[in-house]
Short mmCIF file of C-alpha atoms in Angstrom, two decimals:
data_model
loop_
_atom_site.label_atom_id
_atom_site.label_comp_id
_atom_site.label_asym_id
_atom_site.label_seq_id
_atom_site.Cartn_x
_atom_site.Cartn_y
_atom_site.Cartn_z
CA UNK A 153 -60.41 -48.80 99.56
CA UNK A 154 -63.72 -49.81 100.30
CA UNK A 155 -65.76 -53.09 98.88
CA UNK A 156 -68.16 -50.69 96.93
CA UNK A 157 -65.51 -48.76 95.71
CA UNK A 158 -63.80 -52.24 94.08
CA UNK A 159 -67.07 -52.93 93.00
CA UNK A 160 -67.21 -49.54 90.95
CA UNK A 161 -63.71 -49.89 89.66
CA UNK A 162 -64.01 -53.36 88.41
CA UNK A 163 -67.62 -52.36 86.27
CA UNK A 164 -65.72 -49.68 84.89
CA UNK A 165 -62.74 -51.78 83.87
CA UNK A 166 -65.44 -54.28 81.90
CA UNK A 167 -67.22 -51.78 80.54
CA UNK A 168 -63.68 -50.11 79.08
CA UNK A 169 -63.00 -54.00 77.80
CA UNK A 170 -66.47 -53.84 76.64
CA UNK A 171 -65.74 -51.36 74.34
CA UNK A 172 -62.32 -51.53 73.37
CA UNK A 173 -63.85 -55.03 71.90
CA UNK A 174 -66.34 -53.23 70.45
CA UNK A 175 -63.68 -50.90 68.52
CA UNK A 176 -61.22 -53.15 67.78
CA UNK A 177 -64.51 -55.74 66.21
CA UNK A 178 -65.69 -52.48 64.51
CA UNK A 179 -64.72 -51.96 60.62
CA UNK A 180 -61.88 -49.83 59.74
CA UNK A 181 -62.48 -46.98 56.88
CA UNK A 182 -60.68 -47.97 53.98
CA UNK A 183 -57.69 -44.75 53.25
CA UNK A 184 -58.05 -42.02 50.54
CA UNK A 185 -56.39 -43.16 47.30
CA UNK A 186 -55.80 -40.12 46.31
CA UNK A 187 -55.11 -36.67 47.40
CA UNK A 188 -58.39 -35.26 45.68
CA UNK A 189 -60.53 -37.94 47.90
CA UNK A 190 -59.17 -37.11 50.90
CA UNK A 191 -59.66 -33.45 50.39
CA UNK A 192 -63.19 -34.20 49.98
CA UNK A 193 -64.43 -33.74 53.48
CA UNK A 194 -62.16 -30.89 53.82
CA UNK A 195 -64.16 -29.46 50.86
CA UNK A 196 -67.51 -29.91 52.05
CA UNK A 197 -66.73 -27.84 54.74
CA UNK A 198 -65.93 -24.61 53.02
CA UNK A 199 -69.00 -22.39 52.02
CA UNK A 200 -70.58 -23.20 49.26
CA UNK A 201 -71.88 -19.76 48.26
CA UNK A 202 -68.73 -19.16 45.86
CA UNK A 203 -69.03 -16.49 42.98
CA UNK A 204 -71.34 -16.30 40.69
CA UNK A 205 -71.67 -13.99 37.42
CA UNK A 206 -74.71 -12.13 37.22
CA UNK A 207 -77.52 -14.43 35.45
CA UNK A 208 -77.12 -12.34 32.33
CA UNK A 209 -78.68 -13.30 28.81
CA UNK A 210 -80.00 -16.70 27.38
CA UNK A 211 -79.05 -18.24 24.62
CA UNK A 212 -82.09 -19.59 22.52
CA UNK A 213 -80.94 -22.63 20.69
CA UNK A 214 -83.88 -23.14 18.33
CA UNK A 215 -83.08 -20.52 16.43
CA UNK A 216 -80.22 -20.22 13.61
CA UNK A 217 -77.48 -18.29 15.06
CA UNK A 218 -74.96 -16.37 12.49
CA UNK A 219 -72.81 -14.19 15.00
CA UNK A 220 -70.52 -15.35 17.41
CA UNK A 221 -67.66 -13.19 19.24
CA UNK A 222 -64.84 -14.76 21.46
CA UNK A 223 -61.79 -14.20 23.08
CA UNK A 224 -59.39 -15.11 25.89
CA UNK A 225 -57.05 -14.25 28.47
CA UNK A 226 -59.01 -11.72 30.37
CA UNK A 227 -57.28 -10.37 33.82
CA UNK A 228 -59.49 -9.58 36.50
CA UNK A 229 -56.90 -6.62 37.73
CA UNK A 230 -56.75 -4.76 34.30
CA UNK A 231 -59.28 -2.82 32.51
CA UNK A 232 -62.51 -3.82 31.19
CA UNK A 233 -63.53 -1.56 28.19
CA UNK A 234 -63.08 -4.31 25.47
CA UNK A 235 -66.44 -5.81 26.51
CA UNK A 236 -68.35 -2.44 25.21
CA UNK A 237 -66.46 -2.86 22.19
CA UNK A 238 -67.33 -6.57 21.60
CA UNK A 239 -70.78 -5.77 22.41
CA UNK A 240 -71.08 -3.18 19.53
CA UNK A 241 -70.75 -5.54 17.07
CA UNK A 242 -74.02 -7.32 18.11
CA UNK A 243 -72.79 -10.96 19.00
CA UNK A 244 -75.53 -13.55 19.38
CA UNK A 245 -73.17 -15.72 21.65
CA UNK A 246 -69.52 -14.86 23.59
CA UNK A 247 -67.47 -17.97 23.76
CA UNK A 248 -64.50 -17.39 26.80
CA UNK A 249 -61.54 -19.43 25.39
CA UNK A 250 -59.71 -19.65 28.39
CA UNK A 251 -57.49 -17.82 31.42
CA UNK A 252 -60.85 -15.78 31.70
CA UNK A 253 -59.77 -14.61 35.34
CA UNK A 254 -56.25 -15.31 36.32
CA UNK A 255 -56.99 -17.69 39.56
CA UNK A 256 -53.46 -18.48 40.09
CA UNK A 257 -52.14 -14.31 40.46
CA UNK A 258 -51.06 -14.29 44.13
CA UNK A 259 -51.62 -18.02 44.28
CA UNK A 260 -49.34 -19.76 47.19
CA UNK A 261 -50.86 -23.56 46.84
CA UNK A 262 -53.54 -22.88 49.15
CA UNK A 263 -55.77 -26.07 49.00
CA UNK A 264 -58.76 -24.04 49.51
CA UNK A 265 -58.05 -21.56 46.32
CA UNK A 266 -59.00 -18.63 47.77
CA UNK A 267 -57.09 -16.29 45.17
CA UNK A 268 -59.50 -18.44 42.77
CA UNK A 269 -62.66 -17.32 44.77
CA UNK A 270 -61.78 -14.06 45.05
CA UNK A 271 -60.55 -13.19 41.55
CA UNK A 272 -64.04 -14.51 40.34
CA UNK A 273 -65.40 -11.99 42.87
CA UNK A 274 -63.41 -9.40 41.39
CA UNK A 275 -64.39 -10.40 37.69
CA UNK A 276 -67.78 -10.39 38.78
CA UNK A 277 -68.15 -6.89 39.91
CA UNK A 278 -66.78 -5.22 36.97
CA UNK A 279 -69.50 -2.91 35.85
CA UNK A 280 -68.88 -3.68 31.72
CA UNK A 281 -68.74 -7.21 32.50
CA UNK A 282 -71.87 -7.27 33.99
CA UNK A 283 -73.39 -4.87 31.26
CA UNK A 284 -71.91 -7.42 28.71
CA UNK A 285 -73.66 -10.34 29.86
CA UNK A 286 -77.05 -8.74 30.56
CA UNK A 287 -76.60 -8.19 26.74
CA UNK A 288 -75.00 -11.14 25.03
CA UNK A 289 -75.46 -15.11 26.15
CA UNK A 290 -72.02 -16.49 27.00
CA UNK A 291 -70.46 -20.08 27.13
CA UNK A 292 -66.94 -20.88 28.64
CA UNK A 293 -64.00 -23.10 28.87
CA UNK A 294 -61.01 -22.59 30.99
CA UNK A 295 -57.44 -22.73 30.93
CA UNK A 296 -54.09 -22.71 33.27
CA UNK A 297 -54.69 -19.66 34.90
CA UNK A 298 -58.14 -20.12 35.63
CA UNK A 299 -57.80 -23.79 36.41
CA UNK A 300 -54.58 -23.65 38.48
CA UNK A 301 -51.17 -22.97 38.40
CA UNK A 302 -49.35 -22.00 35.31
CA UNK A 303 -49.16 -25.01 32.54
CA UNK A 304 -50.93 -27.09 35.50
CA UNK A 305 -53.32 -30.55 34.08
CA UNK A 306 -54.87 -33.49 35.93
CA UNK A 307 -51.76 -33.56 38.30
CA UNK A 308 -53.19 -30.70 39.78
CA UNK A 309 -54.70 -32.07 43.18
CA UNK A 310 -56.85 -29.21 43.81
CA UNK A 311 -58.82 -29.82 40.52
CA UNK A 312 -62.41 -30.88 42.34
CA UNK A 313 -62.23 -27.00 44.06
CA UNK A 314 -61.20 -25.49 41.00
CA UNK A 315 -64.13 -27.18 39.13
CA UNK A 316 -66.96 -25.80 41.72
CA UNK A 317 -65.64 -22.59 41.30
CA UNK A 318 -65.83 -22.71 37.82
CA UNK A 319 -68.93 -24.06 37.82
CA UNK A 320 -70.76 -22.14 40.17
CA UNK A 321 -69.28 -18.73 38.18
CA UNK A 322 -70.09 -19.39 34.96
CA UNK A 323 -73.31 -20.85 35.77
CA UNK A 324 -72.76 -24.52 34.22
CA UNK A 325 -75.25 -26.94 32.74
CA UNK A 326 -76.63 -29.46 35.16
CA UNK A 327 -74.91 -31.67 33.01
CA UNK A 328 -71.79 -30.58 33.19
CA UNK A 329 -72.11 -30.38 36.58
CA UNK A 330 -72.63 -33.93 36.86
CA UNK A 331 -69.56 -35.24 35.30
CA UNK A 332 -65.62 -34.38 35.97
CA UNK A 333 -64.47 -31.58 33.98
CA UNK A 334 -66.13 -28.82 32.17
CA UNK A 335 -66.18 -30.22 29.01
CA UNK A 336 -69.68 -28.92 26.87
CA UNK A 337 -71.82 -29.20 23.71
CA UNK A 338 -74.68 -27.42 22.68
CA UNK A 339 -76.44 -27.65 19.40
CA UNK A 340 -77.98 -24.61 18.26
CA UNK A 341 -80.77 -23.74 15.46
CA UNK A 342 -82.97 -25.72 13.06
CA UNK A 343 -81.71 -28.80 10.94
CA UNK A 344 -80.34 -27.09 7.29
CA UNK A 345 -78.90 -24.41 9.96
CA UNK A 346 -77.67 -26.37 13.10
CA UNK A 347 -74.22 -25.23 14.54
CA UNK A 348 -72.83 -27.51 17.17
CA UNK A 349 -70.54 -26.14 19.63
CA UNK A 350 -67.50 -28.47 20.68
CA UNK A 351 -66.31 -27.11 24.09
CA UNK A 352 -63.21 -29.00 25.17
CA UNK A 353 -61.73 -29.45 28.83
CA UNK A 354 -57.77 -29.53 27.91
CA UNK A 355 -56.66 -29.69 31.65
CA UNK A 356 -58.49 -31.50 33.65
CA UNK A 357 -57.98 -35.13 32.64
CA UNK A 358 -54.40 -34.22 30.71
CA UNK A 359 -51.31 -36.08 31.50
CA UNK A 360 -47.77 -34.05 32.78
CA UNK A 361 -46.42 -32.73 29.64
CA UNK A 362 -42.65 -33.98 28.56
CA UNK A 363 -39.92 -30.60 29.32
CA UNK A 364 -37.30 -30.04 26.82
CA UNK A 365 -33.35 -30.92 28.58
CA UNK A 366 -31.69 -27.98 30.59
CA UNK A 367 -30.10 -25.01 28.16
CA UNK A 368 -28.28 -22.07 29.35
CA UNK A 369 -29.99 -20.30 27.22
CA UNK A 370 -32.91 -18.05 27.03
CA UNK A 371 -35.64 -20.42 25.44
CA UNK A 372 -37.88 -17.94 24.02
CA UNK A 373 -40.37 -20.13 22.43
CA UNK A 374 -41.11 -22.68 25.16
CA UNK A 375 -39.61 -25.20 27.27
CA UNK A 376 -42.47 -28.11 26.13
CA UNK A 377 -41.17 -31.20 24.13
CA UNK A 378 -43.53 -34.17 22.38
CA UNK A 379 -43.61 -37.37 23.87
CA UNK A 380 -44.75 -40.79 21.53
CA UNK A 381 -46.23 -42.49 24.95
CA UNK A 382 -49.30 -44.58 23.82
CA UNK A 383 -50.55 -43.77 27.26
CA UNK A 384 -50.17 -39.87 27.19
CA UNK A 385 -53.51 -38.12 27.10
CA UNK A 386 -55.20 -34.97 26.67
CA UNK A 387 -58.87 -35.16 26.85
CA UNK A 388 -59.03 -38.63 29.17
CA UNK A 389 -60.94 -41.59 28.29
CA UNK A 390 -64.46 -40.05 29.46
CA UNK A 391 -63.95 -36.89 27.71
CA UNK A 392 -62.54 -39.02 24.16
CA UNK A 393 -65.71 -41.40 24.52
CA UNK A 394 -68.15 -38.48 25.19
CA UNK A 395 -66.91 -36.50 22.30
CA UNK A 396 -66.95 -40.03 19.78
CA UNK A 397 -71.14 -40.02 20.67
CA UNK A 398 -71.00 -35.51 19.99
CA UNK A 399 -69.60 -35.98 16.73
CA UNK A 400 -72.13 -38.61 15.77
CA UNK A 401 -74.93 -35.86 15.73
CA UNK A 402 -75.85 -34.32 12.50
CA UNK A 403 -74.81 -30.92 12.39
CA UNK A 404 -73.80 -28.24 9.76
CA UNK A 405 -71.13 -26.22 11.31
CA UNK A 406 -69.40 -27.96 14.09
CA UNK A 407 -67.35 -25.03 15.97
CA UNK A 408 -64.44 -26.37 18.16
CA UNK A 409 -63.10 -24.53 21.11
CA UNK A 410 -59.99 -25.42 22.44
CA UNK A 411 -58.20 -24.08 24.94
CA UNK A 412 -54.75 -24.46 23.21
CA UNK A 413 -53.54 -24.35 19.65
CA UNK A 414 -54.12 -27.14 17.31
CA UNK A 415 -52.77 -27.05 14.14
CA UNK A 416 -49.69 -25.38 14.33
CA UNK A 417 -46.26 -26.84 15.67
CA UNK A 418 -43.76 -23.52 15.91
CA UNK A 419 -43.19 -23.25 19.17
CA UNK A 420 -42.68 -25.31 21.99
CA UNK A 421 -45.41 -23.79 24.49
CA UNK A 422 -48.48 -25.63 25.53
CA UNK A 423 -50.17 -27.11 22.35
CA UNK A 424 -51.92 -30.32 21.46
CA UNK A 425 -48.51 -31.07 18.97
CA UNK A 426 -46.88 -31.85 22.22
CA UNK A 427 -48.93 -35.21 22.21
CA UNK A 428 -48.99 -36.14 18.94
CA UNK A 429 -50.76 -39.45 19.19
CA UNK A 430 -52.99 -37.71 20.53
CA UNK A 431 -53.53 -35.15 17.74
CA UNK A 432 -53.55 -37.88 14.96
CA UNK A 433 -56.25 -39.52 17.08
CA UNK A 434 -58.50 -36.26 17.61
CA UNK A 435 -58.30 -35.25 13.66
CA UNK A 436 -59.49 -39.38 12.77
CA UNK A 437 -62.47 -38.49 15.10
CA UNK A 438 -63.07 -34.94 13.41
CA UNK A 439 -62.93 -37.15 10.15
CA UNK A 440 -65.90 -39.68 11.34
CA UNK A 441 -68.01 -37.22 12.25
CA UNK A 442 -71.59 -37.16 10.77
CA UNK A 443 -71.02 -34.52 8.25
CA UNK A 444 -70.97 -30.70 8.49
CA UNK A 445 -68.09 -28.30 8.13
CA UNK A 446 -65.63 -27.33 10.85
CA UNK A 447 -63.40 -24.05 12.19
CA UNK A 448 -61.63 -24.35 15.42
CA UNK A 449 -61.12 -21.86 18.21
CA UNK A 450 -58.29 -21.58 20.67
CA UNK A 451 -56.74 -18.82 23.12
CA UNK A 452 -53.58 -19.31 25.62
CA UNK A 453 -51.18 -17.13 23.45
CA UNK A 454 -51.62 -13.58 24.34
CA UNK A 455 -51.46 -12.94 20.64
CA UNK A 456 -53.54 -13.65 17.62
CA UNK A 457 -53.28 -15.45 14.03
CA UNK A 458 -55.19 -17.77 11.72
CA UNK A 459 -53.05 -21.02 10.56
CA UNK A 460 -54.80 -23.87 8.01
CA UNK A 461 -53.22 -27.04 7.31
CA UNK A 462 -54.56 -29.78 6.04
CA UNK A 463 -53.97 -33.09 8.32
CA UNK A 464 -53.15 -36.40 7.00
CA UNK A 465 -55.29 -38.22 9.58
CA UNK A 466 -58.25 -35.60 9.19
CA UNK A 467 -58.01 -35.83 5.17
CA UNK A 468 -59.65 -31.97 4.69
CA UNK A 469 -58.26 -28.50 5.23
CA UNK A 470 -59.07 -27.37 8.23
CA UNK A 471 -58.97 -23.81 9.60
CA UNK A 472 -57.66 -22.33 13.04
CA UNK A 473 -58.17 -19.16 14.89
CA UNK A 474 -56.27 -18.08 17.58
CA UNK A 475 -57.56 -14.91 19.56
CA UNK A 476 -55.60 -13.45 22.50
CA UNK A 477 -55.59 -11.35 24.95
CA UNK A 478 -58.29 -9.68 25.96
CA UNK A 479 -56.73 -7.42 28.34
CA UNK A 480 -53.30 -8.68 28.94
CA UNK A 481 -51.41 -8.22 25.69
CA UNK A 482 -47.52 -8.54 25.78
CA UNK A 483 -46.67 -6.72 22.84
CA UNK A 484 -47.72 -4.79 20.03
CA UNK A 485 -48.42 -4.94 16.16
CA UNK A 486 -47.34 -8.02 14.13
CA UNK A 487 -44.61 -10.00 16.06
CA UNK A 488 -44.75 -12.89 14.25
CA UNK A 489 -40.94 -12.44 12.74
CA UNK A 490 -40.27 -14.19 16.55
CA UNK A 491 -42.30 -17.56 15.50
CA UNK A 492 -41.87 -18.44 11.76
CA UNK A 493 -44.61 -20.60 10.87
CA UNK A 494 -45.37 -22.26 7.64
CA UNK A 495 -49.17 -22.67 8.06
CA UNK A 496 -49.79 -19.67 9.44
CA UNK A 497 -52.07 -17.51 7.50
CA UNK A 498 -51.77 -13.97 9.16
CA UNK A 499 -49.66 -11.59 11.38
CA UNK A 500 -49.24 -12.51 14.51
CA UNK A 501 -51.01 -10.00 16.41
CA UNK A 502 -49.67 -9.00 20.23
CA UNK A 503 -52.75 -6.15 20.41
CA UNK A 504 -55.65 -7.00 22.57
CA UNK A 505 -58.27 -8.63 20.36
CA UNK A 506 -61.09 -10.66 20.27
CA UNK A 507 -62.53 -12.54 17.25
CA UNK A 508 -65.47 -12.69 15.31
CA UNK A 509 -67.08 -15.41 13.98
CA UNK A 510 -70.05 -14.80 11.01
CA UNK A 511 -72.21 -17.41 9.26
CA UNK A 512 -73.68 -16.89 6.01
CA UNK A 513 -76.28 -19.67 5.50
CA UNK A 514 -77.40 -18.92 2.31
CA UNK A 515 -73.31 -18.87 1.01
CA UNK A 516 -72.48 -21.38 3.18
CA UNK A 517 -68.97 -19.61 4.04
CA UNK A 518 -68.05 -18.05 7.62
CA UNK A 519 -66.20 -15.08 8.08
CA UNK A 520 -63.71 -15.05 10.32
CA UNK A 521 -62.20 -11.89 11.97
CA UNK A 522 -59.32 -10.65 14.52
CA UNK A 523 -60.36 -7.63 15.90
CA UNK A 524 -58.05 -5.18 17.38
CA UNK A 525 -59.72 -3.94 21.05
CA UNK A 526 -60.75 -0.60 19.39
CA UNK A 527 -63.02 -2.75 16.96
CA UNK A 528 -60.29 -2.48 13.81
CA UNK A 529 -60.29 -5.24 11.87
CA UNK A 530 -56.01 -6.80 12.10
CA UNK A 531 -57.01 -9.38 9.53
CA UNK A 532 -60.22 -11.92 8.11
CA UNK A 533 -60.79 -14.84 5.83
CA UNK A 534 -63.44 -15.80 3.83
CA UNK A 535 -64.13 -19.97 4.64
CA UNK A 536 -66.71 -22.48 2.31
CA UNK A 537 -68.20 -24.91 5.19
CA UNK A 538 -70.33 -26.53 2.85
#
């Protein structure tokens, strides 16, 4: 070996030293500490043109608005022609309840949801979907099936994805966008006629829910018990604090969409009665709000009913309407003989429906209405909000 060979060798070996000091001197990146940051970079990766509805129809909030349509549980796979329907009866506003595409059909636990993507894709193509929104404004919330796996909540670890997707479909606020979760409220028309719509993200922020013990047998009605835990939540603390400074707006008509039932307790499925504490501490809110009337909106069921109870910790009757499916009905007719329910106000209706929702200002009453998917009215109620 020669000298200027040595020589070569030995700068090479101080320059490695050189910079495995450097390395070992330099900072270490502190870990993920949680799955949902480490997936970030993953995420940033993927391409970011995800689907979108068509722009479709505004929604003009300074004026009064006195007809709004809604409905849930809407397949991407199955027919369309309830949206002509809906349309014919002139809505001002379509509010989708929840499971409006069901992301989770084919769904393997990819991290990058690409059944997700593509039934948003598929939703999106739909020639009376697309006819529907050039027409009427629409607002939306999700649910499981749309948000991730069946009964899925903030366990879920691909939540951040399922939120963009969301997002970039239904064409969110800029504020909603800039906060976890796709909780929503707008305020619509002029003071004497201002409805404020409560959208509500029920899966995002909410804690595993408590199963019922092992049984042989065929639970028909659920497999969901309650749990007391102080620390079991549904909305999150964000979500609970942002809705405290919503309900201290003035409003006349507050109109609350949830995802899941509220009021009733006859079944063990997915419902807010699975967390009471919970419940008693979202009525005392309702109750300290700064006046106005309420009705509240839910999907999730595949059937349809109206239930009014009147809630200790709320102190006022309060009115629910459930309205599902729009395309992915189970059953038939009244099936309610299956769910006895001592607040319930109606059948229980397994036919596709939507509902309507009418304000009378001058009365100050709403009409509420389940709507079969041919436009036949399965039943209504007559409601003083003032």
């Amino acid at each position: 070996m020669t000298r200027s060979t040595i020589a070569l060798l030995a700068g090479l070996g101080s320059l490695v030293l050189s910079s495995c000091a450097n390395v070992a001197a330099a900072p270490q990146a502190a870990p993920p500490q949680s799955a949902e940051e480490a997936l970030r970079p993953y995420y940033a990766t993927l391409d970011t043109n995800v689907p979108q509805a068509n722009a479709g129809a505004q929604l003009d909030i300074s004026r009064a608005i006195s007809r709004i349509a809604f409905g849930s549980c809407n397949h991407q796979n199955r027919h369309q022609t309830i949206w002509s329907t809906i349309a014919a009866h002139n809505p001002e506003l379509f509010l989708m309840i929840g499971d409006n595409v069901y992301g989770d059909f084919g769904y393997r636990g990819e991290a990058d949801l690409g059944t997700f993507a593509h039934a948003y894709q598929l939703q999106a193509s739909h020639p009376e979907f697309i006819a529907f929104r050039n027409q009427v404004p629409m607002l939306a919330s999700w649910d499981d099936h749309d948000f991730g796996p069946n009964d899925s909540g903030g366990a879920f670890s691909f939540r951040e994805r399922s939120e963009q997707l969301f997002e970039s479909f239904w064409r969110s606020s800029d504020a909603v966008r800039a906060r976890p979760g796709i909780y929503d409220s707008v305020m619509i028309g002029p003071e004497g006629e201002r409805v404020q719509l409560i959208i509500l993200d029920t899966r995002f922020f909410r804690d595993p829910l408590v199963s019922l013990p092992y049984s042989a047998e065929r639970r028909p009605l659920g497999h969901y018990g309650i749990t007391d835990s102080p620390d079991a939540t549904m909305l999150g603390a964000a979500q609970w604090a942002w809705l405290a400074g919503e309900l201290e707006k003035p409003a006349d008509l507050r109109i609350i969409v949830s995802s899941i039932q509220l009021l009733t307790d006859a079944h063990n499925y997915e419902k807010w009665g699975n967390m009471p504490l919970e419940r008693e501490r979202f009525y005392r809110a309702l109750a300290a709000r700064n006046g106005g009337g309420m009705v509240v909106l839910s999907g999730d069921r595949h059937s349809g009913a109206f239930y009014q109870a009147t809630p200790e910790a709320l102190g006022e009757e309060l009115w629910e309407l459930t309205a599902s499916s729009l395309n992915l009905s189970f059953g038939e007719g009244d099936t309610g003989a299956r769910e006895p329910d001592p607040i319930r106000r109606s059948g229980f209706y397994s036919d596709e429906n939507f509902g309507m929702l009418e304000i009378d200002w001058a009365a100050g009453e709403v009409a509420l209405n389940l709507r079969r998917s041919d436009g036949e009215s399965l039943h209504a109620e007559r409601i003083r909000f003032r």
